[in-house]
Amino acid sequence: MRTASPHLIAAKTLVHALALTPLGILAWQFYDVWQTGSDALGADPVAEIEHRTGLWALRLLMITLAITPLRQLTGQPVLIRFRRMLGLYAFLYACLHLSAYLMLDLRGYWTQIFEEIAKRPYITVGFTAWLLLIPLAVTSTQGWIRRLGRNWGKLHKLIYAIGVLAVLHFWWLVKSDIREPLLYAAILAVLLGWRLWKRLSARRTAAAR
């Protein structure tokens, strides 16, 4: 069995720490608000928790999508070793985002979410994105990669649709000031555009041969 180098272990430890830092800060601020009634989470703590967890889910999703272009540009295959980890952290924050909505916003009336899904398009696309993340998270282990073979890669192309749905969820949620969701939409367009360009280039090269 191949042993990871000390440099890779240190890099992964750093990535874990960085990915968990926003959650740690949020948990500390939540505890402070709960214990002292401070305004650490602003005037609407529930909305702030939902916003931050959702935003970090989206950010980590974009970083996950950026791994392949970065590997191709830098010629550093080791970057792929971080893709699954970052994708799972995106799923973690997405789960926290949904949990905050269910437990803090709907106050445990979970059956109401189906009414919300039908009534509010931004919840519809956000919930769909979360559902599509589940099979990717479940099949992220080496065992599932071996079982699915080539189908694993096909299944995990769902991340492209998830990225579109996540950006759309953010865009429709904001409604008025769309500058921030527009930024993420532009990042996603670049990341997906790069993949399309690489695929078309590979086809042209194959046709020329």
Coordinates of N, CA and C in Angstrom, one line a residue:
M1 N 0.8 -1.2 0.0 CA 0.0 0.0 0.0 C 0.9 1.3 0.0
R2 N 0.5 2.2 -0.8 CA 1.3 3.4 -1.0 C 1.2 4.3 0.3
T3 N 2.3 4.8 0.8 CA 2.2 5.7 2.0 C 2.3 7.1 1.5
A4 N 1.5 8.0 2.1 CA 1.5 9.4 1.8 C 2.8 10.0 2.3
S5 N 3.3 11.0 1.5 CA 4.5 11.7 2.0 C 4.2 12.6 3.1
P6 N 5.2 13.0 3.9 CA 4.9 14.0 5.0 C 4.4 15.3 4.5
H7 N 4.9 15.7 3.3 CA 4.4 17.0 2.7 C 2.9 16.9 2.4
L8 N 2.5 15.8 1.8 CA 1.1 15.6 1.5 C 0.2 15.6 2.7
I9 N 0.7 14.9 3.7 CA 0.0 14.8 5.0 C -0.2 16.2 5.6
A10 N 0.9 17.0 5.6 CA 0.9 18.3 6.1 C -0.1 19.2 5.3
A11 N 0.0 19.1 4.0 CA -0.9 19.8 3.1 C -2.4 19.5 3.4
K12 N -2.7 18.2 3.5 CA -4.1 17.8 3.8 C -4.5 18.3 5.2
T13 N -3.6 18.2 6.1 CA -4.0 18.7 7.5 C -4.3 20.2 7.4
L14 N -3.5 21.0 6.6 CA -3.8 22.4 6.5 C -5.1 22.6 5.8
V15 N -5.5 21.8 4.8 CA -6.7 22.0 4.1 C -7.9 21.7 5.0
H16 N -7.7 20.6 5.8 CA -8.8 20.3 6.8 C -9.0 21.5 7.7
A17 N -7.9 22.0 8.2 CA -8.0 23.1 9.2 C -8.7 24.4 8.6
L18 N -8.3 24.7 7.3 CA -8.9 25.8 6.6 C -10.3 25.6 6.4
A19 N -10.7 24.4 6.0 CA -12.1 24.1 5.6 C -13.0 24.2 6.9
L20 N -12.4 23.8 8.0 CA -13.2 23.8 9.3 C -13.2 25.1 10.0
T21 N -12.3 26.0 9.6 CA -12.2 27.3 10.3 C -13.5 28.1 10.3
P22 N -14.2 28.3 9.1 CA -15.4 29.0 9.1 C -16.5 28.4 10.0
L23 N -16.5 27.0 10.1 CA -17.5 26.4 11.0 C -17.1 26.6 12.4
G24 N -15.9 26.6 12.7 CA -15.4 26.8 14.1 C -15.8 28.2 14.6
I25 N -15.5 29.2 13.7 CA -15.9 30.6 14.0 C -17.4 30.8 14.2
L26 N -18.2 30.1 13.3 CA -19.6 30.2 13.4 C -20.1 29.6 14.7
A27 N -19.6 28.4 15.1 CA -20.0 27.7 16.3 C -19.7 28.5 17.5
W28 N -18.5 29.2 17.5 CA -18.1 30.0 18.7 C -19.1 31.2 18.8
Q29 N -19.4 31.8 17.7 CA -20.3 33.0 17.7 C -21.7 32.6 18.1
F30 N -22.2 31.4 17.6 CA -23.5 30.9 18.0 C -23.5 30.7 19.5
Y31 N -22.5 30.1 20.1 CA -22.4 29.8 21.5 C -22.4 31.1 22.3
D32 N -21.7 32.1 21.8 CA -21.7 33.4 22.4 C -23.1 34.1 22.4
V33 N -23.8 34.0 21.3 CA -25.1 34.5 21.2 C -26.0 33.8 22.2
W34 N -25.9 32.5 22.2 CA -26.8 31.7 23.0 C -26.6 31.9 24.5
Q35 N -25.3 32.1 24.9 CA -24.9 32.3 26.3 C -25.1 33.7 26.8
T36 N -24.8 34.7 26.0 CA -24.8 36.1 26.4 C -25.8 37.0 25.8
G37 N -26.4 36.5 24.7 CA -27.3 37.3 23.9 C -26.6 38.4 23.1
S38 N -25.3 38.2 22.8 CA -24.6 39.2 22.1 C -25.1 39.3 20.6
D39 N -24.6 40.3 19.9 CA -24.9 40.5 18.5 C -23.8 40.0 17.6
A40 N -23.1 38.9 18.0 CA -22.0 38.4 17.2 C -22.5 37.9 15.8
L41 N -23.8 37.5 15.7 CA -24.3 37.0 14.5 C -25.3 38.0 13.9
G42 N -25.2 39.3 14.3 CA -26.0 40.3 13.7 C -27.4 40.3 14.3
A43 N -28.3 41.1 13.6 CA -29.6 41.3 14.1 C -30.5 40.1 13.8
D44 N -30.1 39.3 12.8 CA -30.9 38.1 12.5 C -29.9 36.9 12.5
P45 N -29.7 36.3 13.7 CA -28.7 35.2 13.7 C -29.1 34.0 12.8
V46 N -30.3 33.6 12.7 CA -30.7 32.5 11.9 C -30.4 32.7 10.4
A47 N -30.7 33.9 9.9 CA -30.4 34.3 8.6 C -28.9 34.3 8.3
E48 N -28.1 34.7 9.3 CA -26.7 34.8 9.2 C -26.1 33.4 9.1
I49 N -26.6 32.5 10.0 CA -26.1 31.1 10.0 C -26.4 30.4 8.6
E50 N -27.6 30.6 8.1 CA -28.0 30.1 6.9 C -27.2 30.6 5.7
H51 N -26.9 31.9 5.8 CA -26.1 32.6 4.7 C -24.7 32.1 4.7
R52 N -24.1 32.0 5.9 CA -22.7 31.6 5.9 C -22.5 30.2 5.5
T53 N -23.3 29.3 6.0 CA -23.1 27.8 5.7 C -23.4 27.6 4.2
G54 N -24.4 28.3 3.7 CA -24.7 28.2 2.2 C -23.6 28.8 1.4
L55 N -23.0 29.9 1.8 CA -22.0 30.5 1.1 C -20.7 29.7 1.0
W56 N -20.4 29.1 2.2 CA -19.2 28.2 2.2 C -19.4 26.9 1.5
A57 N -20.6 26.4 1.4 CA -20.9 25.3 0.6 C -20.6 25.6 -0.9
L58 N -21.1 26.8 -1.3 CA -20.9 27.2 -2.7 C -19.4 27.5 -3.0
R59 N -18.7 28.1 -2.0 CA -17.3 28.4 -2.2 C -16.5 27.1 -2.4
L60 N -16.7 26.2 -1.5 CA -16.0 24.9 -1.6 C -16.4 24.1 -2.8
L61 N -17.6 24.3 -3.3 CA -18.0 23.6 -4.5 C -17.2 24.2 -5.7
M62 N -17.0 25.5 -5.7 CA -16.3 26.2 -6.8 C -14.8 25.8 -6.7
I63 N -14.2 25.7 -5.5 CA -12.8 25.3 -5.3 C -12.7 23.8 -5.8
T64 N -13.6 23.0 -5.5 CA -13.6 21.6 -6.0 C -13.6 21.5 -7.5
L65 N -14.4 22.3 -8.1 CA -14.5 22.4 -9.6 C -13.2 23.0 -10.2
A66 N -12.5 23.8 -9.4 CA -11.3 24.4 -9.9 C -10.0 23.5 -9.9
I67 N -10.1 22.4 -9.1 CA -9.0 21.5 -9.0 C -8.5 21.0 -10.3
T68 N -9.4 20.5 -11.2 CA -9.0 19.9 -12.5 C -8.3 20.9 -13.4
P69 N -8.9 22.1 -13.6 CA -8.2 23.1 -14.4 C -6.8 23.5 -13.8
L70 N -6.7 23.6 -12.5 CA -5.5 24.0 -11.8 C -4.4 22.9 -12.1
R71 N -4.9 21.6 -12.0 CA -4.0 20.5 -12.3 C -3.5 20.6 -13.7
Q72 N -4.4 20.8 -14.6 CA -4.0 20.9 -16.0 C -3.1 22.1 -16.3
L73 N -3.3 23.2 -15.7 CA -2.5 24.4 -15.9 C -1.1 24.3 -15.3
T74 N -1.0 23.7 -14.1 CA 0.2 23.6 -13.4 C 1.0 22.3 -13.6
G75 N 0.3 21.3 -14.1 CA 1.0 20.0 -14.3 C 1.3 19.3 -13.0
Q76 N 0.5 19.6 -12.0 CA 0.7 19.0 -10.7 C -0.4 18.0 -10.4
P77 N -0.3 16.7 -10.7 CA -1.3 15.7 -10.5 C -1.7 15.5 -9.0
V78 N -0.8 15.9 -8.1 CA -1.1 15.8 -6.7 C -2.3 16.6 -6.3
L79 N -2.7 17.6 -7.0 CA -3.8 18.4 -6.7 C -5.1 17.6 -6.6
I80 N -5.2 16.5 -7.5 CA -6.4 15.7 -7.5 C -6.6 15.0 -6.1
R81 N -5.6 14.9 -5.3 CA -5.7 14.2 -4.0 C -6.5 15.0 -3.1
F82 N -6.8 16.3 -3.4 CA -7.6 17.2 -2.6 C -9.0 17.4 -3.0
R83 N -9.3 16.9 -4.2 CA -10.6 17.1 -4.8 C -11.8 16.5 -4.0
R84 N -11.6 15.2 -3.7 CA -12.6 14.5 -2.9 C -12.9 15.2 -1.6
M85 N -11.8 15.5 -0.9 CA -11.9 16.1 0.4 C -12.7 17.4 0.4
L86 N -12.3 18.2 -0.6 CA -13.0 19.5 -0.7 C -14.5 19.3 -1.1
G87 N -14.8 18.3 -1.9 CA -16.1 18.0 -2.3 C -17.0 17.6 -1.1
L88 N -16.4 16.8 -0.2 CA -17.1 16.3 1.0 C -17.3 17.5 1.9
Y89 N -16.4 18.4 2.0 CA -16.6 19.6 2.9 C -17.7 20.5 2.3
A90 N -17.8 20.6 1.0 CA -18.9 21.3 0.3 C -20.2 20.7 0.7
F91 N -20.3 19.3 0.7 CA -21.5 18.6 1.1 C -21.8 18.8 2.6
L92 N -20.7 18.8 3.5 CA -20.9 19.1 4.9 C -21.6 20.4 5.1
Y93 N -21.1 21.5 4.5 CA -21.7 22.8 4.7 C -23.1 22.9 4.0
A94 N -23.3 22.2 3.0 CA -24.6 22.1 2.4 C -25.6 21.5 3.3
C95 N -25.2 20.4 4.0 CA -26.0 19.8 5.0 C -26.3 20.7 6.2
L96 N -25.3 21.4 6.6 CA -25.5 22.4 7.7 C -26.4 23.5 7.3
H97 N -26.3 23.9 6.1 CA -27.2 25.0 5.5 C -28.6 24.5 5.6
L98 N -28.9 23.3 5.1 CA -30.2 22.7 5.1 C -30.7 22.5 6.5
S99 N -29.8 22.0 7.4 CA -30.2 21.7 8.8 C -30.6 23.0 9.5
A100 N -29.8 24.1 9.2 CA -30.2 25.4 9.9 C -31.5 25.9 9.4
Y101 N -31.8 25.7 8.1 CA -33.2 26.0 7.6 C -34.3 25.2 8.3
L102 N -34.1 23.9 8.4 CA -35.1 23.0 9.0 C -35.3 23.3 10.4
M103 N -34.2 23.4 11.2 CA -34.3 23.4 12.6 C -34.4 24.8 13.2
L104 N -33.8 25.8 12.6 CA -33.9 27.2 13.1 C -34.9 28.1 12.4
D105 N -35.1 27.8 11.1 CA -36.1 28.7 10.4 C -37.5 28.0 10.4
L106 N -37.6 26.8 10.1 CA -38.9 26.1 10.2 C -39.2 25.6 11.6
R107 N -38.2 25.7 12.4 CA -38.3 25.3 13.9 C -38.8 23.8 14.0
G108 N -38.3 23.0 13.2 CA -38.5 21.5 13.3 C -39.8 21.0 12.6
Y109 N -40.5 22.0 12.0 CA -41.7 21.5 11.3 C -41.3 21.1 9.9
W110 N -40.6 19.9 9.8 CA -39.9 19.5 8.6 C -40.8 19.2 7.5
T111 N -42.0 18.8 7.8 CA -43.0 18.4 6.7 C -43.3 19.7 5.9
Q112 N -43.1 20.9 6.5 CA -43.4 22.1 5.8 C -42.5 22.4 4.7
I113 N -41.3 21.7 4.7 CA -40.3 22.0 3.6 C -40.9 21.6 2.2
F114 N -41.8 20.6 2.2 CA -42.3 20.2 0.9 C -43.2 21.3 0.3
E115 N -43.9 21.9 1.2 CA -44.7 23.1 0.8 C -43.8 24.2 0.3
E116 N -42.7 24.4 1.0 CA -41.8 25.5 0.7 C -41.1 25.2 -0.7
I117 N -40.8 23.9 -0.9 CA -40.2 23.5 -2.1 C -41.1 23.8 -3.3
A118 N -42.4 23.5 -3.1 CA -43.3 23.7 -4.2 C -43.6 25.2 -4.4
K119 N -43.5 26.0 -3.4 CA -43.9 27.4 -3.4 C -42.8 28.3 -3.8
R120 N -41.5 28.0 -3.4 CA -40.4 28.9 -3.6 C -39.4 28.3 -4.6
P121 N -39.2 28.8 -5.8 CA -38.3 28.2 -6.7 C -36.8 28.2 -6.2
Y122 N -36.4 29.2 -5.4 CA -35.0 29.1 -5.0 C -34.8 28.0 -4.0
I123 N -35.8 27.6 -3.3 CA -35.7 26.4 -2.4 C -35.7 25.1 -3.2
T124 N -36.5 25.2 -4.3 CA -36.6 24.0 -5.2 C -35.2 23.6 -5.7
V125 N -34.6 24.6 -6.3 CA -33.3 24.4 -6.9 C -32.2 24.1 -5.9
G126 N -32.3 24.7 -4.7 CA -31.3 24.5 -3.7 C -31.4 23.1 -3.1
F127 N -32.7 22.6 -2.9 CA -32.9 21.3 -2.4 C -32.5 20.2 -3.4
T128 N -32.8 20.5 -4.7 CA -32.4 19.6 -5.7 C -30.8 19.4 -5.8
A129 N -30.1 20.6 -5.6 CA -28.7 20.5 -5.6 C -28.2 19.7 -4.5
W130 N -28.8 19.8 -3.3 CA -28.4 19.0 -2.1 C -28.7 17.5 -2.4
L131 N -29.8 17.2 -2.9 CA -30.1 15.8 -3.2 C -29.1 15.2 -4.2
L132 N -28.7 16.0 -5.2 CA -27.7 15.4 -6.2 C -26.3 15.3 -5.5
L133 N -26.1 16.0 -4.5 CA -24.8 15.9 -3.8 C -24.7 14.5 -3.0
I134 N -25.8 14.0 -2.6 CA -25.8 12.8 -1.8 C -25.1 11.6 -2.4
P135 N -25.5 11.3 -3.7 CA -24.8 10.1 -4.3 C -23.3 10.4 -4.5
L136 N -23.0 11.6 -4.7 CA -21.5 11.9 -4.9 C -20.8 11.7 -3.6
A137 N -21.4 12.1 -2.5 CA -20.8 11.9 -1.2 C -20.7 10.5 -0.8
V138 N -21.8 9.7 -1.1 CA -21.8 8.3 -0.7 C -20.8 7.5 -1.5
T139 N -20.6 7.9 -2.8 CA -19.7 7.1 -3.6 C -18.3 7.7 -3.7
S140 N -17.9 8.4 -2.7 CA -16.6 9.1 -2.7 C -15.5 8.2 -2.2
T141 N -15.8 7.0 -1.7 CA -14.8 6.1 -1.2 C -14.1 5.3 -2.3
Q142 N -12.9 4.8 -2.0 CA -12.2 4.0 -2.9 C -13.0 2.7 -3.3
G143 N -13.7 2.2 -2.3 CA -14.5 1.0 -2.6 C -15.5 1.2 -3.7
W144 N -16.2 2.4 -3.6 CA -17.2 2.7 -4.6 C -16.6 3.0 -5.9
I145 N -15.4 3.6 -5.9 CA -14.7 3.9 -7.2 C -14.4 2.6 -7.9
R146 N -14.0 1.6 -7.2 CA -13.7 0.3 -7.8 C -15.0 -0.4 -8.3
R147 N -16.0 -0.3 -7.5 CA -17.3 -1.0 -7.9 C -17.9 -0.4 -9.1
L148 N -17.9 1.0 -9.2 CA -18.5 1.6 -10.3 C -17.7 1.7 -11.6
G149 N -16.4 1.6 -11.4 CA -15.5 1.7 -12.6 C -15.7 3.0 -13.4
R150 N -15.9 2.9 -14.7 CA -16.0 4.0 -15.5 C -17.3 4.8 -15.2
N151 N -18.3 4.1 -14.7 CA -19.5 4.8 -14.3 C -19.4 5.8 -13.2
W152 N -18.3 5.6 -12.4 CA -18.0 6.6 -11.3 C -17.8 8.0 -11.9
G153 N -17.0 8.1 -12.9 CA -16.7 9.4 -13.5 C -18.0 10.0 -14.1
K154 N -18.8 9.1 -14.7 CA -20.0 9.6 -15.3 C -21.0 10.2 -14.2
L155 N -21.1 9.4 -13.1 CA -21.9 9.9 -12.0 C -21.4 11.2 -11.4
H156 N -20.1 11.3 -11.3 CA -19.6 12.5 -10.6 C -19.6 13.8 -11.5
K157 N -20.0 13.6 -12.8 CA -20.2 14.7 -13.6 C -21.5 15.5 -13.2
L158 N -22.2 14.9 -12.3 CA -23.4 15.6 -11.7 C -23.0 16.9 -11.0
I159 N -21.7 17.0 -10.7 CA -21.2 18.2 -10.0 C -21.4 19.5 -10.8
Y160 N -21.4 19.3 -12.2 CA -21.6 20.5 -13.1 C -23.0 21.0 -12.9
A161 N -24.0 20.1 -12.9 CA -25.4 20.5 -12.7 C -25.6 21.1 -11.3
I162 N -24.9 20.5 -10.3 CA -25.0 21.0 -9.0 C -24.5 22.4 -8.9
G163 N -23.4 22.7 -9.5 CA -22.8 24.0 -9.5 C -23.8 25.0 -10.1
V164 N -24.4 24.7 -11.2 CA -25.4 25.6 -11.8 C -26.6 25.8 -10.9
L165 N -27.1 24.7 -10.3 CA -28.3 24.8 -9.4 C -27.9 25.7 -8.1
A166 N -26.7 25.5 -7.6 CA -26.3 26.2 -6.4 C -26.2 27.7 -6.7
V167 N -25.6 28.1 -7.8 CA -25.5 29.5 -8.2 C -26.9 30.1 -8.4
L168 N -27.7 29.3 -9.1 CA -29.1 29.8 -9.3 C -29.9 29.9 -8.0
H169 N -29.7 29.0 -7.1 CA -30.3 29.1 -5.7 C -29.9 30.4 -5.1
F170 N -28.6 30.7 -5.1 CA -28.1 32.0 -4.5 C -28.6 33.2 -5.2
W171 N -28.7 33.1 -6.5 CA -29.1 34.3 -7.3 C -30.6 34.6 -7.0
W172 N -31.4 33.6 -7.0 CA -32.9 33.8 -6.8 C -33.1 34.2 -5.3
L173 N -32.3 33.7 -4.4 CA -32.4 34.0 -3.0 C -32.2 35.5 -2.8
V174 N -31.1 36.0 -3.4 CA -30.7 37.4 -3.2 C -31.7 38.4 -3.7
K175 N -32.2 38.2 -4.9 CA -33.3 39.0 -5.5 C -32.9 40.4 -6.0
S176 N -32.3 41.2 -5.1 CA -32.1 42.6 -5.5 C -30.6 42.8 -5.8
D177 N -29.7 42.8 -4.9 CA -28.3 43.0 -5.1 C -27.6 41.7 -5.6
I178 N -27.5 41.6 -6.9 CA -27.0 40.3 -7.5 C -25.5 40.3 -7.7
R179 N -24.8 41.3 -7.2 CA -23.3 41.3 -7.5 C -22.6 40.1 -7.0
E180 N -22.9 39.6 -5.8 CA -22.2 38.5 -5.3 C -22.5 37.2 -6.1
P181 N -23.8 36.9 -6.2 CA -24.1 35.7 -7.0 C -23.6 35.8 -8.5
L182 N -23.6 37.0 -9.0 CA -23.0 37.2 -10.4 C -21.6 36.8 -10.4
L183 N -20.8 37.1 -9.3 CA -19.4 36.8 -9.3 C -19.2 35.3 -9.3
Y184 N -20.1 34.5 -8.5 CA -20.0 33.1 -8.5 C -20.4 32.5 -9.9
A185 N -21.4 33.1 -10.5 CA -21.9 32.7 -11.8 C -20.7 32.8 -12.8
A186 N -20.0 33.9 -12.7 CA -18.8 34.1 -13.7 C -17.7 33.1 -13.4
I187 N -17.5 32.8 -12.1 CA -16.5 31.8 -11.8 C -16.9 30.5 -12.4
L188 N -18.1 30.1 -12.2 CA -18.6 28.8 -12.7 C -18.6 28.8 -14.2
A189 N -18.9 29.9 -14.8 CA -18.8 29.9 -16.3 C -17.4 29.7 -16.8
V190 N -16.4 30.2 -16.1 CA -15.0 30.0 -16.5 C -14.6 28.6 -16.3
L191 N -15.0 28.0 -15.1 CA -14.6 26.6 -14.8 C -15.3 25.6 -15.8
L192 N -16.5 25.8 -16.1 CA -17.2 24.9 -17.1 C -16.8 25.2 -18.5
G193 N -16.5 26.5 -18.8 CA -16.0 26.9 -20.1 C -14.7 26.2 -20.4
W194 N -13.8 26.2 -19.4 CA -12.5 25.6 -19.6 C -12.6 24.1 -19.9
R195 N -13.5 23.4 -19.2 CA -13.7 22.0 -19.5 C -14.3 21.8 -20.9
L196 N -15.2 22.6 -21.4 CA -15.7 22.5 -22.7 C -14.7 22.8 -23.7
W197 N -13.8 23.8 -23.5 CA -12.7 24.1 -24.4 C -11.7 22.9 -24.5
K198 N -11.4 22.3 -23.4 CA -10.5 21.2 -23.4 C -11.1 20.0 -24.1
R199 N -12.4 19.8 -24.0 CA -13.0 18.6 -24.6 C -13.0 18.8 -26.2
L200 N -13.4 20.1 -26.6 CA -13.4 20.4 -28.0 C -12.0 20.3 -28.6
S201 N -11.0 20.8 -27.9 CA -9.6 20.7 -28.3 C -9.2 19.3 -28.5
A202 N -9.6 18.4 -27.6 CA -9.2 17.0 -27.6 C -9.9 16.3 -28.9
R203 N -11.1 16.7 -29.1 CA -11.8 16.1 -30.3 C -11.2 16.6 -31.6
R204 N -10.8 17.9 -31.7 CA -10.1 18.4 -32.9 C -8.8 17.7 -33.1
T205 N -8.0 17.5 -32.0 CA -6.8 16.8 -32.1 C -6.9 15.3 -32.6
A206 N -8.0 14.7 -32.0 CA -8.2 13.3 -32.4 C -8.6 13.2 -33.8
A207 N -9.5 14.2 -34.3 CA -9.9 14.2 -35.7 C -8.8 14.4 -36.7
A208 N -7.8 15.3 -36.2 CA -6.7 15.6 -37.1 C -5.8 14.4 -37.3
R209 N -5.7 13.5 -36.3 CA -4.9 12.3 -36.4 C -5.5 11.3 -37.3

